[in-house]
């Protein structure tokens, strides 16, 4: 598990190249984009916004609902080269 953008998603900024390297090495496959559990918010910090835009552009979106909770994930399997091609 890697907290892209820290716990809130607004902290440290990572690059699409870093994520591509993690996907290529097999350390990361799935990225949690959103959950109806109340995480997140916006206080002006950039955090993960650029890399998440890249994830949304190249990943396969998967939405899972269980009871009243909905989670959106992106499957990045085989997408390392596409991620690396995006300018961070």
C-alpha positions as a Python dict, from the first residue, in 0.01 Angstrom:
ca = {
    (1, 'X'): (0, 0, 0),
    (2, 'X'): (131, 345, -90),
    (3, 'X'): (-40, 662, 26),
    (4, 'X'): (-19, 860, -296),
    (5, 'X'): (-50, 1214, -171),
    (6, 'X'): (-35, 1107, 193),
    (7, 'X'): (-326, 999, 409),
    (8, 'X'): (-559, 1269, 280),
    (9, 'X'): (-446, 1257, -84),
    (10, 'X'): (-331, 1620, -59),
    (11, 'X'): (15, 1588, 95),
    (12, 'X'): (329, 1475, -88),
    (13, 'X'): (332, 1494, -465),
    (14, 'X'): (446, 1184, -655),
    (15, 'X'): (506, 1158, -1027),
    (16, 'X'): (355, 938, -1295),
    (17, 'X'): (709, 806, -1354),
    (18, 'X'): (738, 693, -989),
    (19, 'X'): (401, 518, -1014),
    (20, 'X'): (500, 361, -1347),
    (21, 'X'): (815, 222, -1183),
    (22, 'X'): (610, 76, -897),
    (23, 'X'): (362, -81, -1143),
    (24, 'X'): (645, -219, -1358),
    (25, 'X'): (813, -378, -1054),
    (26, 'X'): (486, -539, -945),
    (27, 'X'): (469, -343, -619),
    (28, 'X'): (148, -159, -714),
    (29, 'X'): (-141, -274, -931),
    (30, 'X'): (-453, -108, -791),
    (31, 'X'): (-512, 259, -707),
    (32, 'X'): (-799, 360, -481),
    (33, 'X'): (-953, 670, -637),
    (34, 'X'): (-1250, 734, -410),
    (35, 'X'): (-1466, 582, -144),
    (36, 'X'): (-1794, 688, 6),
    (37, 'X'): (-1635, 662, 353),
    (38, 'X'): (-1557, 1034, 382),
    (39, 'X'): (-1182, 1060, 314),
    (40, 'X'): (-1046, 1359, 126),
    (41, 'X'): (-1146, 1719, 90),
    (42, 'X'): (-971, 2015, -65),
    (43, 'X'): (-769, 2275, 118),
    (44, 'X'): (-563, 2402, -177),
    (45, 'X'): (-272, 2155, -159),
    (46, 'X'): (-189, 1988, -491),
    (47, 'X'): (-82, 1648, -356),
    (48, 'X'): (-179, 1364, -584),
    (49, 'X'): (-390, 1551, -840),
    (50, 'X'): (-146, 1515, -1134),
    (51, 'X'): (-70, 1147, -1082),
    (52, 'X'): (-438, 1068, -1023),
    (53, 'X'): (-523, 1236, -1354),
    (54, 'X'): (-269, 1001, -1518),
    (55, 'X'): (-421, 700, -1339),
    (56, 'X'): (-768, 795, -1461),
    (57, 'X'): (-636, 840, -1815),
    (58, 'X'): (-466, 500, -1851),
    (59, 'X'): (-613, 270, -1585),
    (60, 'X'): (-917, 47, -1608),
    (61, 'X'): (-1188, 187, -1380),
    (62, 'X'): (-1355, -60, -1147),
    (63, 'X'): (-1641, 40, -916),
    (64, 'X'): (-1740, -189, -629),
    (65, 'X'): (-2048, -141, -414),
    (66, 'X'): (-2116, -332, -94),
    (67, 'X'): (-2414, -220, 108),
    (68, 'X'): (-2395, 159, 136),
    (69, 'X'): (-2022, 180, 52),
    (70, 'X'): (-1900, 244, -301),
    (71, 'X'): (-1532, 229, -390),
    (72, 'X'): (-1368, 331, -718),
    (73, 'X'): (-1039, 161, -808),
    (74, 'X'): (-816, 173, -1113),
    (75, 'X'): (-639, -142, -1235),
    (76, 'X'): (-293, -48, -1367),
    (77, 'X'): (-181, -398, -1463),
    (78, 'X'): (21, -369, -1785),
    (79, 'X'): (-7, 12, -1786),
    (80, 'X'): (346, 108, -1671),
    (81, 'X'): (462, 227, -2015),
    (82, 'X'): (144, 433, -2065),
    (83, 'X'): (194, 596, -1723),
    (84, 'X'): (560, 670, -1794),
    (85, 'X'): (465, 836, -2123),
    (86, 'X'): (260, 1098, -1940),
    (87, 'X'): (455, 1411, -1855),
    (88, 'X'): (447, 1468, -1479),
}
